[in-house]
Coordinates of C-alpha atoms in Angstrom, one line a residue:
Chain A
X1 CA -25.5 -59.0 -40.9
X2 CA -26.3 -55.2 -42.2
X3 CA -26.5 -54.8 -45.9
X4 CA -26.3 -51.7 -47.7
X5 CA -27.6 -51.1 -51.1
X6 CA -26.7 -47.9 -53.2
X7 CA -28.9 -47.2 -56.0
X8 CA -32.7 -47.6 -56.1
X9 CA -33.3 -48.0 -59.9
X10 CA -35.3 -50.8 -61.4
X11 CA -32.6 -53.5 -60.3
X12 CA -31.6 -51.8 -56.9
X13 CA -35.1 -51.5 -55.9
X14 CA -35.6 -55.2 -56.6
X15 CA -32.6 -56.6 -55.6
X16 CA -32.3 -54.7 -52.2
X17 CA -36.0 -56.2 -51.5
X18 CA -35.2 -59.5 -52.4
X19 CA -31.9 -59.5 -50.3
X20 CA -34.1 -58.3 -47.1
X21 CA -36.0 -61.7 -47.4
X22 CA -33.0 -63.7 -46.0
X23 CA -32.9 -62.2 -42.7
X24 CA -30.4 -59.5 -43.0
X25 CA -31.0 -56.0 -42.2
X26 CA -31.1 -54.0 -45.5
X27 CA -30.8 -50.3 -45.7
X28 CA -30.5 -48.2 -49.1
X29 CA -29.7 -44.8 -50.2
X30 CA -30.0 -43.3 -53.6
X31 CA -29.2 -40.3 -55.5
X32 CA -32.7 -39.6 -56.4
X33 CA -35.6 -39.7 -54.2
X34 CA -37.2 -43.2 -54.4
X35 CA -39.8 -44.8 -52.2
X36 CA -38.6 -47.9 -50.0
X37 CA -38.8 -51.2 -51.5
X38 CA -40.7 -53.8 -49.4
X39 CA -38.5 -54.8 -46.4
X40 CA -35.8 -52.1 -47.0
X41 CA -35.2 -48.8 -44.9
X42 CA -34.2 -45.9 -46.8
X43 CA -31.4 -44.5 -44.4
X44 CA -28.7 -41.4 -44.6
X45 CA -25.8 -42.0 -46.8
X46 CA -23.4 -42.3 -43.9
X47 CA -25.2 -45.1 -42.5
X48 CA -25.7 -47.0 -45.5
X49 CA -22.1 -46.8 -46.7
X50 CA -20.8 -48.0 -43.0
X51 CA -23.0 -51.3 -43.4
X52 CA -21.1 -54.7 -43.1
X53 CA -21.7 -55.3 -46.9
X54 CA -22.5 -52.5 -49.5
X55 CA -23.7 -53.3 -52.9
X56 CA -23.8 -50.7 -55.6
X57 CA -26.7 -51.0 -57.8
X58 CA -25.8 -48.2 -60.1
X59 CA -25.5 -48.3 -63.9
X60 CA -22.2 -49.4 -65.4
X61 CA -21.4 -46.1 -66.9
X62 CA -21.8 -44.2 -63.8
X63 CA -20.1 -46.6 -61.6
X64 CA -16.8 -45.0 -61.9
X65 CA -18.0 -41.3 -61.0
X66 CA -20.0 -42.6 -57.9
X67 CA -17.0 -44.5 -56.5
X68 CA -14.9 -41.4 -56.7
X69 CA -17.4 -39.4 -54.9
X70 CA -18.3 -41.9 -52.3
X71 CA -15.1 -44.0 -51.5
X72 CA -13.9 -41.4 -48.9
X73 CA -17.0 -42.0 -47.0
X74 CA -16.9 -45.8 -47.1
X75 CA -15.1 -47.2 -43.8
X76 CA -12.3 -49.6 -44.4
X77 CA -14.5 -52.2 -42.4
X78 CA -17.0 -52.3 -45.1
X79 CA -16.9 -54.9 -47.8
X80 CA -17.7 -53.5 -50.9
X81 CA -19.5 -55.3 -53.8
X82 CA -20.6 -54.1 -57.2
X83 CA -23.5 -55.7 -59.1
X84 CA -22.8 -54.6 -62.8
X85 CA -23.2 -56.7 -65.7
X86 CA -19.7 -56.5 -67.0
X87 CA -16.8 -57.2 -64.7
X88 CA -13.2 -56.3 -66.2
X89 CA -13.8 -52.3 -65.9
X90 CA -15.8 -52.1 -62.8
X91 CA -13.3 -54.3 -60.7
X92 CA -10.6 -52.2 -62.2
X93 CA -12.6 -48.9 -60.8
X94 CA -12.8 -50.6 -57.3
X95 CA -9.1 -51.3 -57.0
X96 CA -8.3 -48.0 -58.2
X97 CA -10.8 -46.1 -55.9
X98 CA -10.7 -48.5 -52.8
X99 CA -7.2 -49.9 -52.5
X100 CA -7.4 -50.9 -49.0
X101 CA -11.1 -52.3 -48.9
X102 CA -12.0 -56.1 -49.0
X103 CA -13.8 -55.9 -52.5
X104 CA -15.9 -58.4 -54.4
X105 CA -17.1 -57.9 -57.9
X106 CA -20.4 -59.6 -58.5
X107 CA -23.0 -60.2 -61.2
X108 CA -26.4 -61.3 -60.2
X109 CA -27.6 -62.6 -63.7
X110 CA -31.3 -61.8 -63.4
X111 CA -33.7 -59.1 -62.8
X112 CA -37.2 -58.5 -62.1
X113 CA -38.6 -60.2 -65.1
X114 CA -36.3 -63.2 -65.3
X115 CA -36.7 -64.0 -61.3
X116 CA -40.6 -64.0 -61.8
X117 CA -40.7 -67.7 -62.1
X118 CA -38.4 -68.1 -59.0
X119 CA -34.7 -67.6 -57.8
X120 CA -33.5 -71.3 -57.9
X121 CA -30.8 -71.8 -60.3
X122 CA -30.4 -68.3 -61.4
X123 CA -26.8 -67.6 -62.0
X124 CA -24.9 -65.5 -59.5
X125 CA -21.5 -64.6 -60.4
X126 CA -18.8 -63.9 -57.6
X127 CA -15.2 -62.7 -58.6
X128 CA -13.4 -62.3 -55.2
X129 CA -10.8 -59.4 -55.9
X130 CA -8.7 -60.4 -52.7
X131 CA -7.7 -63.6 -50.8
X132 CA -11.0 -65.4 -50.0
X133 CA -11.6 -64.7 -45.9
X134 CA -14.5 -65.3 -43.5
X135 CA -16.4 -62.2 -44.7
X136 CA -16.3 -63.5 -48.3
X137 CA -17.6 -67.0 -47.1
X138 CA -20.5 -65.3 -45.2
X139 CA -21.9 -63.3 -48.0
X140 CA -21.4 -66.3 -50.4
X141 CA -23.6 -68.5 -47.7
X142 CA -26.1 -65.9 -47.4
X143 CA -26.9 -65.4 -51.1
X144 CA -26.7 -69.3 -51.6
X145 CA -29.5 -69.3 -49.0
X146 CA -31.8 -68.0 -51.9
X147 CA -31.2 -71.0 -54.3
X148 CA -29.0 -69.1 -56.8
X149 CA -26.4 -71.0 -58.5
X150 CA -23.5 -69.4 -57.1
X151 CA -20.4 -69.3 -59.7
X152 CA -17.0 -68.2 -58.8
X153 CA -14.8 -67.0 -61.7
X154 CA -12.3 -64.3 -63.0
X155 CA -13.5 -61.0 -64.1
X156 CA -12.1 -61.7 -67.6
X157 CA -13.7 -65.2 -67.8
X158 CA -17.1 -63.5 -67.1
X159 CA -17.0 -60.7 -69.7
X160 CA -15.8 -63.5 -72.2
X161 CA -18.8 -65.9 -71.5
X162 CA -21.2 -62.9 -71.0
X163 CA -20.6 -61.5 -74.2
X164 CA -21.5 -64.3 -76.2
X165 CA -24.6 -65.2 -74.0
X166 CA -26.1 -62.3 -72.4
X167 CA -24.4 -59.8 -74.7
X168 CA -25.8 -61.6 -77.7
X169 CA -29.3 -61.8 -76.5
X170 CA -29.7 -58.2 -75.7
X171 CA -28.5 -57.3 -79.3
X172 CA -30.8 -59.7 -81.0
X173 CA -33.6 -58.4 -78.8
X174 CA -32.8 -54.8 -79.4
X175 CA -32.4 -55.5 -83.0
X176 CA -35.8 -57.3 -83.5
X177 CA -37.4 -54.5 -81.4
X178 CA -36.1 -51.9 -84.0
X179 CA -37.9 -54.1 -86.7
X180 CA -41.2 -53.4 -84.9
X181 CA -41.9 -57.4 -84.5
X182 CA -45.9 -57.8 -83.8
X183 CA -47.7 -60.6 -82.1
X184 CA -49.5 -62.7 -84.8
X185 CA -52.3 -65.4 -84.6
X186 CA -49.9 -67.8 -86.6
X187 CA -46.9 -67.5 -84.2
X188 CA -44.8 -70.6 -83.9
X189 CA -43.5 -71.5 -80.4
X190 CA -40.0 -70.5 -81.8
X191 CA -41.6 -67.1 -82.6
X192 CA -43.2 -66.6 -79.5
X193 CA -40.0 -67.4 -77.6
X194 CA -38.2 -64.8 -79.8
X195 CA -40.8 -62.2 -78.8
X196 CA -40.4 -63.1 -75.1
X197 CA -36.8 -62.2 -75.5
X198 CA -37.3 -59.1 -77.1
X199 CA -40.0 -58.3 -74.3
X200 CA -37.6 -59.0 -71.6
X201 CA -34.3 -57.3 -73.0
X202 CA -36.2 -54.2 -74.1
X203 CA -37.8 -54.0 -70.6
X204 CA -34.2 -53.6 -69.0
X205 CA -33.1 -49.8 -69.7
X206 CA -31.5 -48.8 -73.0
X207 CA -28.7 -47.5 -70.9
X208 CA -28.0 -51.2 -69.8
X209 CA -28.0 -52.3 -73.5
X210 CA -25.1 -49.7 -74.5
X211 CA -23.4 -50.4 -71.2
X212 CA -23.1 -54.0 -71.9
X213 CA -21.9 -53.4 -75.5
X214 CA -19.4 -50.7 -74.7
X215 CA -17.9 -51.9 -71.2
X216 CA -17.5 -55.5 -72.1
X217 CA -14.1 -55.9 -73.7
X218 CA -15.3 -58.7 -75.7
X219 CA -18.5 -57.2 -77.2
X220 CA -17.0 -55.8 -80.4
X221 CA -15.7 -59.0 -81.4
X222 CA -19.1 -60.9 -80.7
X223 CA -21.0 -58.3 -82.7
X224 CA -18.2 -58.6 -85.7
X225 CA -19.0 -62.5 -85.4
X226 CA -22.6 -61.9 -85.7
X227 CA -22.2 -59.8 -88.8
X228 CA -20.0 -62.3 -90.4
X229 CA -22.3 -65.0 -89.7
X230 CA -25.3 -63.1 -91.0
X231 CA -23.2 -62.4 -94.3
X232 CA -22.3 -66.1 -94.6
X233 CA -26.1 -67.2 -94.4
X234 CA -27.0 -64.5 -96.6
X235 CA -24.2 -65.6 -99.2
X236 CA -25.4 -69.0 -99.0
X237 CA -28.8 -68.0 -99.6
X238 CA -27.9 -66.1 -102.5
X239 CA -25.9 -68.9 -104.3
X240 CA -29.1 -71.0 -104.0
X241 CA -31.3 -68.3 -105.5
X242 CA -28.9 -68.1 -108.4
X243 CA -29.0 -71.6 -109.3
Chain B
X1 CA -62.7 -91.2 -93.8
X2 CA -59.6 -92.3 -95.3
X3 CA -56.6 -90.1 -95.6
X4 CA -53.7 -90.6 -97.8
X5 CA -50.2 -88.9 -97.1
X6 CA -47.7 -88.8 -99.8
X7 CA -44.2 -88.1 -98.4
X8 CA -42.4 -89.7 -95.3
X9 CA -39.8 -87.6 -94.4
X10 CA -39.3 -86.0 -90.7
X11 CA -42.5 -84.0 -91.1
X12 CA -44.6 -86.4 -93.1
X13 CA -43.8 -89.4 -90.7
X14 CA -44.8 -87.4 -87.6
X15 CA -48.0 -85.9 -89.2
X16 CA -49.4 -88.9 -90.7
X17 CA -48.8 -91.1 -87.3
X18 CA -50.5 -88.0 -85.6
X19 CA -53.5 -87.9 -87.8
X20 CA -54.3 -91.8 -87.5
X21 CA -54.9 -90.9 -83.7
X22 CA -58.2 -89.0 -84.6
X23 CA -59.9 -92.2 -85.7
X24 CA -59.5 -92.0 -89.5
X25 CA -57.5 -94.8 -91.7
X26 CA -54.3 -93.2 -92.6
X27 CA -52.3 -94.8 -95.5
X28 CA -49.2 -93.5 -96.8
X29 CA -46.7 -93.7 -99.9
X30 CA -43.2 -92.1 -100.3
X31 CA -40.7 -91.9 -103.0
X32 CA -38.1 -93.6 -100.9
X33 CA -38.4 -96.8 -98.7
X34 CA -39.6 -96.0 -95.2
X35 CA -40.8 -97.8 -92.3
X36 CA -44.5 -97.3 -91.4
X37 CA -45.0 -94.5 -88.5
X38 CA -47.2 -95.9 -85.7
X39 CA -50.8 -96.0 -86.8
X40 CA -50.2 -95.6 -90.5
X41 CA -50.1 -98.3 -93.3
X42 CA -47.9 -98.3 -96.1
X43 CA -49.9 -98.7 -99.2
X44 CA -49.3 -98.7 -103.0
X45 CA -49.3 -95.5 -104.3
X46 CA -52.6 -95.7 -106.4
X47 CA -54.5 -96.4 -103.3
X48 CA -53.0 -93.6 -101.6
X49 CA -53.7 -91.0 -104.4
X50 CA -57.2 -92.4 -104.3
X51 CA -57.7 -91.5 -100.6
X52 CA -61.0 -89.3 -99.6
X53 CA -58.0 -86.6 -98.9
X54 CA -54.4 -86.5 -99.8
X55 CA -51.9 -84.4 -97.7
X56 CA -48.8 -83.7 -99.6
X57 CA -46.1 -83.8 -97.1
X58 CA -42.9 -83.0 -99.3
X59 CA -40.6 -80.5 -99.3
X60 CA -41.4 -76.9 -101.0
X61 CA -38.6 -77.2 -103.5
X62 CA -39.7 -80.6 -104.6
X63 CA -43.6 -80.0 -104.8
X64 CA -44.1 -78.8 -108.3
X65 CA -42.2 -81.7 -109.9
X66 CA -44.2 -84.2 -107.4
X67 CA -47.5 -82.6 -108.6
X68 CA -46.6 -83.0 -112.2
X69 CA -45.9 -86.5 -112.1
X70 CA -48.6 -87.6 -109.9
X71 CA -51.5 -85.3 -110.9
X72 CA -52.7 -87.6 -113.8
X73 CA -52.9 -90.5 -111.1
X74 CA -55.1 -88.6 -108.5
X75 CA -58.9 -89.2 -109.0
X76 CA -61.1 -86.0 -109.3
X77 CA -63.0 -87.2 -106.2
X78 CA -59.9 -86.8 -104.0
X79 CA -59.5 -83.8 -102.2
X80 CA -55.8 -82.5 -102.4
X81 CA -54.1 -80.7 -99.8
X82 CA -50.6 -79.5 -99.3
X83 CA -48.7 -78.9 -96.0
X84 CA -46.0 -76.6 -97.3
X85 CA -44.6 -73.8 -94.9
X86 CA -45.3 -71.2 -97.6
X87 CA -48.4 -70.9 -99.3
X88 CA -48.5 -68.5 -102.5
X89 CA -46.3 -71.0 -104.9
X90 CA -47.5 -74.2 -103.8
X91 CA -51.2 -72.9 -104.2
X92 CA -50.3 -71.9 -107.8
X93 CA -48.8 -75.0 -108.4
X94 CA -52.0 -77.1 -107.3
X95 CA -54.1 -74.6 -109.5
X96 CA -52.1 -75.1 -112.6
X97 CA -51.7 -78.9 -112.0
X98 CA -54.9 -80.2 -110.6
X99 CA -57.8 -77.5 -112.1
X100 CA -60.6 -79.9 -111.6
X101 CA -59.9 -80.9 -108.0
X102 CA -61.0 -79.6 -104.9
X103 CA -57.9 -78.2 -103.1
X104 CA -57.1 -76.9 -99.9
X105 CA -53.6 -75.2 -99.2
X106 CA -52.8 -75.9 -95.6
X107 CA -50.0 -75.1 -93.2
X108 CA -49.7 -77.1 -89.8
X109 CA -47.3 -74.7 -88.2
X110 CA -45.6 -77.3 -86.0
X111 CA -43.5 -80.1 -86.1
X112 CA -42.1 -83.2 -84.0
X113 CA -40.3 -80.7 -81.8
X114 CA -42.7 -78.1 -81.2
X115 CA -45.6 -80.6 -80.8
X116 CA -43.8 -82.5 -77.8
X117 CA -45.4 -80.4 -75.1
X118 CA -49.0 -81.0 -76.6
X119 CA -51.0 -80.0 -79.6
X120 CA -53.6 -77.7 -77.9
X121 CA -53.7 -74.3 -79.5
X122 CA -50.7 -74.9 -82.2
X123 CA -52.0 -73.1 -85.0
X124 CA -53.0 -74.9 -88.2
X125 CA -53.6 -72.6 -91.2
X126 CA -56.3 -73.5 -93.9
X127 CA -56.8 -71.6 -97.1
X128 CA -59.5 -72.9 -99.1
X129 CA -58.9 -72.5 -102.7
X130 CA -62.4 -73.0 -103.8
X131 CA -65.8 -72.3 -102.4
X132 CA -66.3 -73.9 -98.9
X133 CA -68.5 -77.4 -99.2
X134 CA -69.0 -80.4 -97.0
X135 CA -65.7 -82.0 -97.8
X136 CA -64.0 -78.8 -96.5
X137 CA -65.9 -78.7 -93.4
X138 CA -65.6 -82.2 -92.7
X139 CA -61.6 -82.2 -92.5
X140 CA -61.6 -79.0 -90.8
X141 CA -63.6 -80.7 -88.0
X142 CA -61.4 -83.7 -88.1
X143 CA -58.5 -81.6 -87.7
X144 CA -60.1 -79.4 -84.9
X145 CA -60.6 -82.5 -83.1
X146 CA -56.9 -82.4 -82.2
X147 CA -57.1 -79.2 -80.4
X148 CA -55.3 -77.2 -83.3
X149 CA -56.0 -73.4 -83.4
X150 CA -57.8 -73.7 -86.9
X151 CA -57.2 -70.3 -88.8
X152 CA -58.5 -69.4 -92.3
X153 CA -56.7 -66.7 -94.4
X154 CA -55.6 -66.3 -97.9
X155 CA -52.1 -67.5 -99.1
X156 CA -50.8 -63.8 -99.4
X157 CA -52.0 -63.1 -95.7
X158 CA -50.4 -66.2 -94.7
X159 CA -47.0 -65.6 -96.4
X160 CA -46.7 -62.2 -95.3
X161 CA -47.5 -62.8 -91.6
X162 CA -45.1 -66.0 -91.8
X163 CA -42.1 -64.4 -93.3
X164 CA -42.1 -61.8 -90.1
X165 CA -42.6 -64.7 -87.7
X166 CA -41.6 -68.0 -88.6
X167 CA -39.1 -66.9 -91.3
X168 CA -37.4 -64.6 -89.2
X169 CA -37.1 -67.0 -86.4
X170 CA -35.4 -69.7 -88.5
X171 CA -33.0 -67.0 -90.0
X172 CA -32.0 -65.9 -86.7
X173 CA -31.7 -69.8 -85.6
X174 CA -29.5 -70.4 -88.6
X175 CA -27.4 -67.3 -88.1
X176 CA -26.5 -68.1 -84.5
X177 CA -25.9 -71.6 -85.1
X178 CA -23.3 -70.2 -87.6
X179 CA -21.6 -68.6 -84.7
X180 CA -21.4 -71.9 -82.8
X181 CA -23.1 -70.5 -79.6
X182 CA -22.2 -72.7 -76.7
X183 CA -24.2 -73.6 -73.5
X184 CA -22.4 -71.8 -70.6
X185 CA -22.9 -72.0 -66.8
X186 CA -23.7 -68.2 -66.7
X187 CA -26.6 -68.4 -69.2
X188 CA -29.4 -66.0 -68.5
X189 CA -33.1 -67.3 -69.1
X190 CA -32.8 -65.0 -72.3
X191 CA -30.0 -66.9 -73.5
X192 CA -31.3 -70.2 -72.9
X193 CA -34.5 -69.2 -74.8
X194 CA -32.3 -68.1 -77.7
X195 CA -30.1 -71.6 -77.7
X196 CA -33.5 -73.3 -77.8
X197 CA -34.6 -71.5 -80.7
X198 CA -31.2 -72.5 -82.5
X199 CA -31.8 -76.1 -81.4
X200 CA -35.2 -76.5 -82.6
X201 CA -34.9 -74.4 -86.0
X202 CA -31.6 -76.1 -86.8
X203 CA -33.1 -79.6 -86.1
X204 CA -35.4 -78.8 -89.1
X205 CA -33.8 -79.5 -92.4
X206 CA -31.5 -77.0 -94.1
X207 CA -33.6 -77.5 -97.2
X208 CA -36.6 -76.2 -95.2
X209 CA -34.6 -73.2 -94.3
X210 CA -33.5 -72.3 -97.8
X211 CA -37.3 -73.1 -99.0
X212 CA -38.8 -70.9 -96.4
X213 CA -36.5 -68.0 -97.7
X214 CA -36.6 -68.7 -101.3
X215 CA -40.4 -69.3 -101.7
X216 CA -41.9 -66.8 -99.6
X217 CA -42.4 -63.6 -101.4
X218 CA -42.1 -61.6 -98.6
X219 CA -38.8 -63.3 -97.2
X220 CA -36.5 -60.9 -99.0
X221 CA -38.1 -57.8 -97.7
X222 CA -37.7 -59.3 -94.1
X223 CA -34.3 -60.0 -94.6
X224 CA -33.5 -56.4 -95.6
X225 CA -35.7 -55.1 -92.7
X226 CA -33.4 -57.0 -90.4
X227 CA -30.2 -56.0 -92.1
X228 CA -31.3 -52.3 -91.8
X229 CA -32.3 -52.7 -88.1
X230 CA -28.7 -54.3 -87.3
X231 CA -27.2 -51.2 -89.0
X232 CA -29.2 -48.9 -87.0
X233 CA -28.2 -50.3 -83.6
X234 CA -24.9 -50.5 -84.7
X235 CA -24.6 -47.2 -85.9
X236 CA -26.5 -45.9 -82.8
X237 CA -23.8 -47.6 -80.6
X238 CA -21.0 -46.4 -82.7
X239 CA -22.2 -42.6 -81.9
X240 CA -22.2 -43.6 -78.1
X241 CA -18.6 -45.1 -78.3
X242 CA -17.5 -41.7 -80.1
X243 CA -18.6 -39.6 -77.1

């Protein structure tokens, strides 16, 4: 099995190197010059796009443009997969730009930080965009071999659940970062966990944060719910203080 | 050493039982009928108040009233300690109601949930309200024997640091609880930590939450900073969406 990865940013470098550890040949290309991640060969764009499976590891906001540019160069025999943290829009863009290809929308729900303690049980979402076939089962089996928790769901199901889990976590992390929270000697366990959330979410790019909020059709509703919840807690507190 | 604990709610039961494990005789009394925690003897109020050391384990909002009622019954030889999660007001109430006693404001910064994985390194704040003496050193040494991280600081230092650590953690926990966050198969590690924070903070009483916010002189400023931070993040997101 030959796997191509397009995009060697923080996630692409980590993910391509990880994929190489399961026995497949992994080749990569990127818009910008990058050194090859461990186990990965940097190859000419044409070769990478012609792999059996081609993962795009680019930012959500650049994905549509990248697809428009590269889709004419991707042979129809190549299975195309994205790895974006939202799924409704990327799936739509793949359908529009690669109508004849076998396509799978995916979300590996981890990164270099959260994978540090092992891969076992980390969620890996697959949203097949076509009838399942042998090619689908083969890549699913390959990914399963790493110990990920493979989850199949529709792109809408994914985005709704993700807005109220990953999306809110990043929102809380960025908000607390804005407050410049500091470590303290009297940190409770809860506060230490909160600081860890801030550290991990803010270690991801700011672009990912904005993309998670802008390109998830359920994120706005999530943020509104959060604002309403804060108002409720503050109002209840106010009524206690007035006593 | 004989230690008395007044108050056998969730924290008092846990704390008195824990104190008995270091070799001291621990006796307890409570306004309401309670079964004796492991290692602790329920004794008449007079006896408990006459212990060498008397810890109050009552809610912040009831502490002043409890002191007014019980202080005439506490012999001057008894060292009086509170365990409230805020320190400025409780210290003031102890000074007003027990002018001649040796008093120590304390904050054991853990509870039945956070102590489940061991006591080592859990912060235990001591704010001596008098010149340090042998009685002070003796109880400090006894508490140290459990492995707590003993920290000495003024009541103001404590409240400022606590508002921006424990206080904000509880505020975030209660707000997310209000949103009725659910476990999900696609939970990231960050979201799992967030759910754990919600679980632990909301396992404490609602009274503790309100008291932490109302009786900490720095909590209002902390909540305002949080609101300002959310506004900033939302505004920045809005400006991205307008592009």
